[in-house]
Amino acid sequence: MTAAPNEVDERTLVQRAISRDEDAFGALYDRHVVRVYRHIYYMVGNSAEAEDLAAQAFLQAWEAIDRYQVRGAPFVSWLLRIAHNLAVSHLRSRKPSTELPETLVDHSRDGNPEEMLHRQVESRRVRDAINRLRGDQRRVIMLRFIEELEYPEVAQIVGKSVAAVRVIQHRALNALRREMGREAPPGAMAHG
């Protein structure tokens, strides 16, 4: 089975970057900067901090590129691991918990104002419920469902086994179901 053209191109760029080819690393930067920024932004919730941390992540990646194993995890997973570790260190120095930003869901879809308000309220309920998860559960949910990463990539980024990531995700989804079930839907009145 042959690799997809994009994969081959990525491998070639990585090999050239390992050989200290700045143009190749620049191309890798262009490919992945949005994803790295988004990942960090979801963790820190501040665009200026996310920009600074994304720049630091790419600087660290450039400095450590010769230690990347081409036959190991995909380059983007390695890069997101660096970004993730930087964001975690930043959050530890800033405050004890991470919260998802207000802009988790795009509300710009066309619709009547009532539908838009309902989507915003539901989005806030989900975001608030995710923010109440334990740190490892919140990170796994963000990586799996916001970043849309596969289990092996998530495991590599958070430094756990695939089995552990599956267990964390299962527990997080159960906690979210319980949490969402506790909250009254918009407009509901409590009887009693």
CSV table of C-alpha atoms in Angstrom, one decimal:
chain,number,residue,atom,x,y,z
A,1,MET,CA,0.0,0.0,0.0
A,2,THR,CA,1.4,3.4,-1.0
A,3,ALA,CA,1.2,6.5,1.1
A,4,ALA,CA,-1.2,9.3,0.1
A,5,PRO,CA,0.5,12.2,-1.8
A,6,ASN,CA,-0.1,14.6,1.1
A,7,GLU,CA,1.5,12.1,3.5
A,8,VAL,CA,4.6,11.7,1.3
A,9,ASP,CA,4.9,15.4,0.9
A,10,GLU,CA,4.6,15.8,4.7
A,11,ARG,CA,7.3,13.2,5.3
A,12,THR,CA,9.6,14.9,2.7
A,13,LEU,CA,9.1,18.2,4.4
A,14,VAL,CA,9.8,16.7,7.8
A,15,GLN,CA,13.0,15.0,6.5
A,16,ARG,CA,14.1,18.3,5.0
A,17,ALA,CA,13.3,20.2,8.3
A,18,ILE,CA,15.3,17.6,10.2
A,19,SER,CA,18.2,18.5,7.9
A,20,ARG,CA,17.6,22.1,9.1
A,21,ASP,CA,15.9,23.3,5.9
A,22,GLU,CA,14.1,26.5,7.1
A,23,ASP,CA,11.8,26.6,4.0
A,24,ALA,CA,10.6,23.1,4.7
A,25,PHE,CA,9.9,23.9,8.3
A,26,GLY,CA,8.1,27.1,7.1
A,27,ALA,CA,5.9,24.9,4.9
A,28,LEU,CA,5.1,22.7,7.9
A,29,TYR,CA,4.3,25.8,9.9
A,30,ASP,CA,1.9,27.0,7.3
A,31,ARG,CA,0.2,23.6,7.3
A,32,HIS,CA,-0.3,23.3,11.0
A,33,VAL,CA,-0.3,26.8,12.6
A,34,VAL,CA,-4.0,27.2,12.6
A,35,ARG,CA,-4.5,23.8,14.2
A,36,VAL,CA,-1.8,24.4,16.8
A,37,TYR,CA,-3.3,27.9,17.6
A,38,ARG,CA,-6.8,26.5,17.8
A,39,HIS,CA,-5.7,23.7,20.1
A,40,ILE,CA,-4.0,26.1,22.5
A,41,TYR,CA,-6.8,28.6,22.3
A,42,TYR,CA,-9.3,26.0,23.4
A,43,MET,CA,-7.1,25.3,26.4
A,44,VAL,CA,-6.2,28.9,27.4
A,45,GLY,CA,-9.3,30.8,26.1
A,46,ASN,CA,-7.3,33.9,25.3
A,47,SER,CA,-6.2,34.8,21.7
A,48,ALA,CA,-3.1,36.8,22.6
A,49,GLU,CA,-1.8,34.0,24.9
A,50,ALA,CA,-2.7,31.4,22.3
A,51,GLU,CA,-0.7,33.3,19.7
A,52,ASP,CA,2.3,33.6,22.0
A,53,LEU,CA,2.2,29.9,23.0
A,54,ALA,CA,1.7,28.8,19.4
A,55,ALA,CA,4.9,30.7,18.4
A,56,GLN,CA,6.7,29.1,21.4
A,57,ALA,CA,5.5,25.7,20.3
A,58,PHE,CA,6.9,26.1,16.8
A,59,LEU,CA,10.2,27.5,18.2
A,60,GLN,CA,10.5,24.4,20.5
A,61,ALA,CA,9.6,22.1,17.5
A,62,TRP,CA,12.3,23.7,15.4
A,63,GLU,CA,14.8,23.4,18.2
A,64,ALA,CA,13.9,19.7,18.7
A,65,ILE,CA,13.1,18.6,15.1
A,66,ASP,CA,16.1,16.4,15.0
A,67,ARG,CA,14.6,14.3,17.8
A,68,TYR,CA,11.4,13.7,15.9
A,69,GLN,CA,11.1,10.1,14.7
A,70,VAL,CA,9.6,10.1,11.1
A,71,ARG,CA,8.4,6.5,11.5
A,72,GLY,CA,6.7,7.3,14.9
A,73,ALA,CA,3.6,9.3,15.5
A,74,PRO,CA,2.4,11.7,12.8
A,75,PHE,CA,4.2,15.0,12.8
A,76,VAL,CA,1.1,16.9,13.7
A,77,SER,CA,0.6,14.7,16.8
A,78,TRP,CA,4.2,15.4,17.9
A,79,LEU,CA,3.6,19.1,17.3
A,80,LEU,CA,0.3,19.1,19.2
A,81,ARG,CA,2.1,17.3,22.1
A,82,ILE,CA,4.6,20.2,22.3
A,83,ALA,CA,1.7,22.8,22.2
A,84,HIS,CA,-0.3,20.9,24.7
A,85,ASN,CA,2.6,20.7,27.2
A,86,LEU,CA,3.2,24.4,26.8
A,87,ALA,CA,-0.4,25.3,27.4
A,88,VAL,CA,-0.6,23.0,30.4
A,89,SER,CA,2.5,24.7,31.9
A,90,HIS,CA,1.1,28.1,31.1
A,91,LEU,CA,-2.2,27.3,32.8
A,92,ARG,CA,-0.5,25.9,35.9
A,93,SER,CA,1.3,29.2,36.3
A,94,ARG,CA,-1.9,31.2,35.6
A,95,LYS,CA,-4.8,29.5,37.2
A,96,PRO,CA,-5.9,26.0,38.4
A,97,SER,CA,-8.4,25.1,35.7
A,98,THR,CA,-8.9,25.5,31.9
A,99,GLU,CA,-12.1,26.7,30.5
A,100,LEU,CA,-13.4,26.5,27.0
A,101,PRO,CA,-13.7,29.9,25.3
A,102,GLU,CA,-17.1,31.6,24.7
A,103,THR,CA,-16.6,31.0,20.9
A,104,LEU,CA,-16.7,27.2,21.1
A,105,VAL,CA,-19.5,26.9,18.6
A,106,ASP,CA,-20.0,29.1,15.5
A,107,HIS,CA,-23.4,30.9,15.8
A,108,SER,CA,-23.1,32.6,12.5
A,109,ARG,CA,-25.5,30.2,10.7
A,110,ASP,CA,-28.5,31.7,9.2
A,111,GLY,CA,-31.7,31.3,11.1
A,112,ASN,CA,-34.4,33.2,13.0
A,113,PRO,CA,-33.4,35.0,16.2
A,114,GLU,CA,-35.2,32.5,18.3
A,115,GLU,CA,-33.3,29.6,16.8
A,116,MET,CA,-30.0,31.5,17.2
A,117,LEU,CA,-30.8,32.2,20.9
A,118,HIS,CA,-31.7,28.6,21.5
A,119,ARG,CA,-28.3,27.4,19.8
A,120,GLN,CA,-26.4,29.9,22.0
A,121,VAL,CA,-28.1,28.8,25.2
A,122,GLU,CA,-27.5,25.1,24.3
A,123,SER,CA,-23.9,25.8,23.3
A,124,ARG,CA,-23.3,27.6,26.7
A,125,ARG,CA,-24.8,24.6,28.6
A,126,VAL,CA,-22.5,22.2,26.8
A,127,ARG,CA,-19.5,24.4,27.2
A,128,ASP,CA,-20.2,25.0,30.9
A,129,ALA,CA,-20.7,21.2,31.5
A,130,ILE,CA,-17.4,20.5,29.7
A,131,ASN,CA,-15.7,23.1,31.9
A,132,ARG,CA,-16.9,21.3,35.0
A,133,LEU,CA,-15.2,18.1,34.0
A,134,ARG,CA,-11.9,17.1,35.6
A,135,GLY,CA,-8.8,18.3,33.8
A,136,ASP,CA,-7.9,15.0,32.1
A,137,GLN,CA,-11.5,14.4,31.0
A,138,ARG,CA,-11.8,18.0,29.6
A,139,ARG,CA,-8.6,17.6,27.7
A,140,VAL,CA,-9.6,14.3,26.2
A,141,ILE,CA,-13.0,15.6,25.2
A,142,MET,CA,-11.5,18.7,23.6
A,143,LEU,CA,-8.9,16.6,21.6
A,144,ARG,CA,-11.4,13.9,20.5
A,145,PHE,CA,-14.4,16.0,19.7
A,146,ILE,CA,-13.2,19.6,19.0
A,147,GLU,CA,-9.8,18.7,17.5
A,148,GLU,CA,-11.3,15.5,16.0
A,149,LEU,CA,-8.2,13.5,16.8
A,150,GLU,CA,-8.1,9.7,16.8
A,151,TYR,CA,-7.4,7.8,20.0
A,152,PRO,CA,-3.6,7.1,19.3
A,153,GLU,CA,-3.0,10.8,18.6
A,154,VAL,CA,-4.8,11.8,21.8
A,155,ALA,CA,-2.9,9.2,23.8
A,156,GLN,CA,0.4,10.5,22.5
A,157,ILE,CA,-0.5,14.2,23.3
A,158,VAL,CA,-1.8,13.5,26.8
A,159,GLY,CA,0.9,10.9,27.6
A,160,LYS,CA,-1.4,8.0,28.3
A,161,SER,CA,-2.2,4.7,26.7
A,162,VAL,CA,-5.0,4.4,24.2
A,163,ALA,CA,-6.9,2.2,26.6
A,164,ALA,CA,-6.6,4.9,29.3
A,165,VAL,CA,-7.8,7.6,26.9
A,166,ARG,CA,-10.9,5.4,26.0
A,167,VAL,CA,-11.7,5.0,29.7
A,168,ILE,CA,-11.2,8.7,30.4
A,169,GLN,CA,-13.5,9.5,27.4
A,170,HIS,CA,-16.1,7.1,28.6
A,171,ARG,CA,-16.1,8.5,32.1
A,172,ALA,CA,-16.2,12.1,30.7
A,173,LEU,CA,-19.2,11.4,28.5
A,174,ASN,CA,-21.0,9.8,31.3
A,175,ALA,CA,-20.3,12.8,33.5
A,176,LEU,CA,-21.5,15.1,30.8
A,177,ARG,CA,-24.7,13.1,30.4
A,178,ARG,CA,-25.3,13.4,34.2
A,179,GLU,CA,-24.4,17.1,34.2
A,180,MET,CA,-26.6,17.9,31.2
A,181,GLY,CA,-29.5,15.9,32.8
A,182,ARG,CA,-29.3,18.0,36.0
A,183,GLU,CA,-29.7,21.3,34.2
A,184,ALA,CA,-33.2,22.3,33.3
A,185,PRO,CA,-33.7,23.0,29.6
A,186,PRO,CA,-34.2,26.7,28.7
A,187,GLY,CA,-37.7,28.0,29.7
A,188,ALA,CA,-38.5,25.1,32.0
A,189,MET,CA,-40.0,26.0,35.3
A,190,ALA,CA,-39.2,24.0,38.5
A,191,HIS,CA,-42.3,22.6,40.2
A,192,GLY,CA,-42.4,22.2,43.9
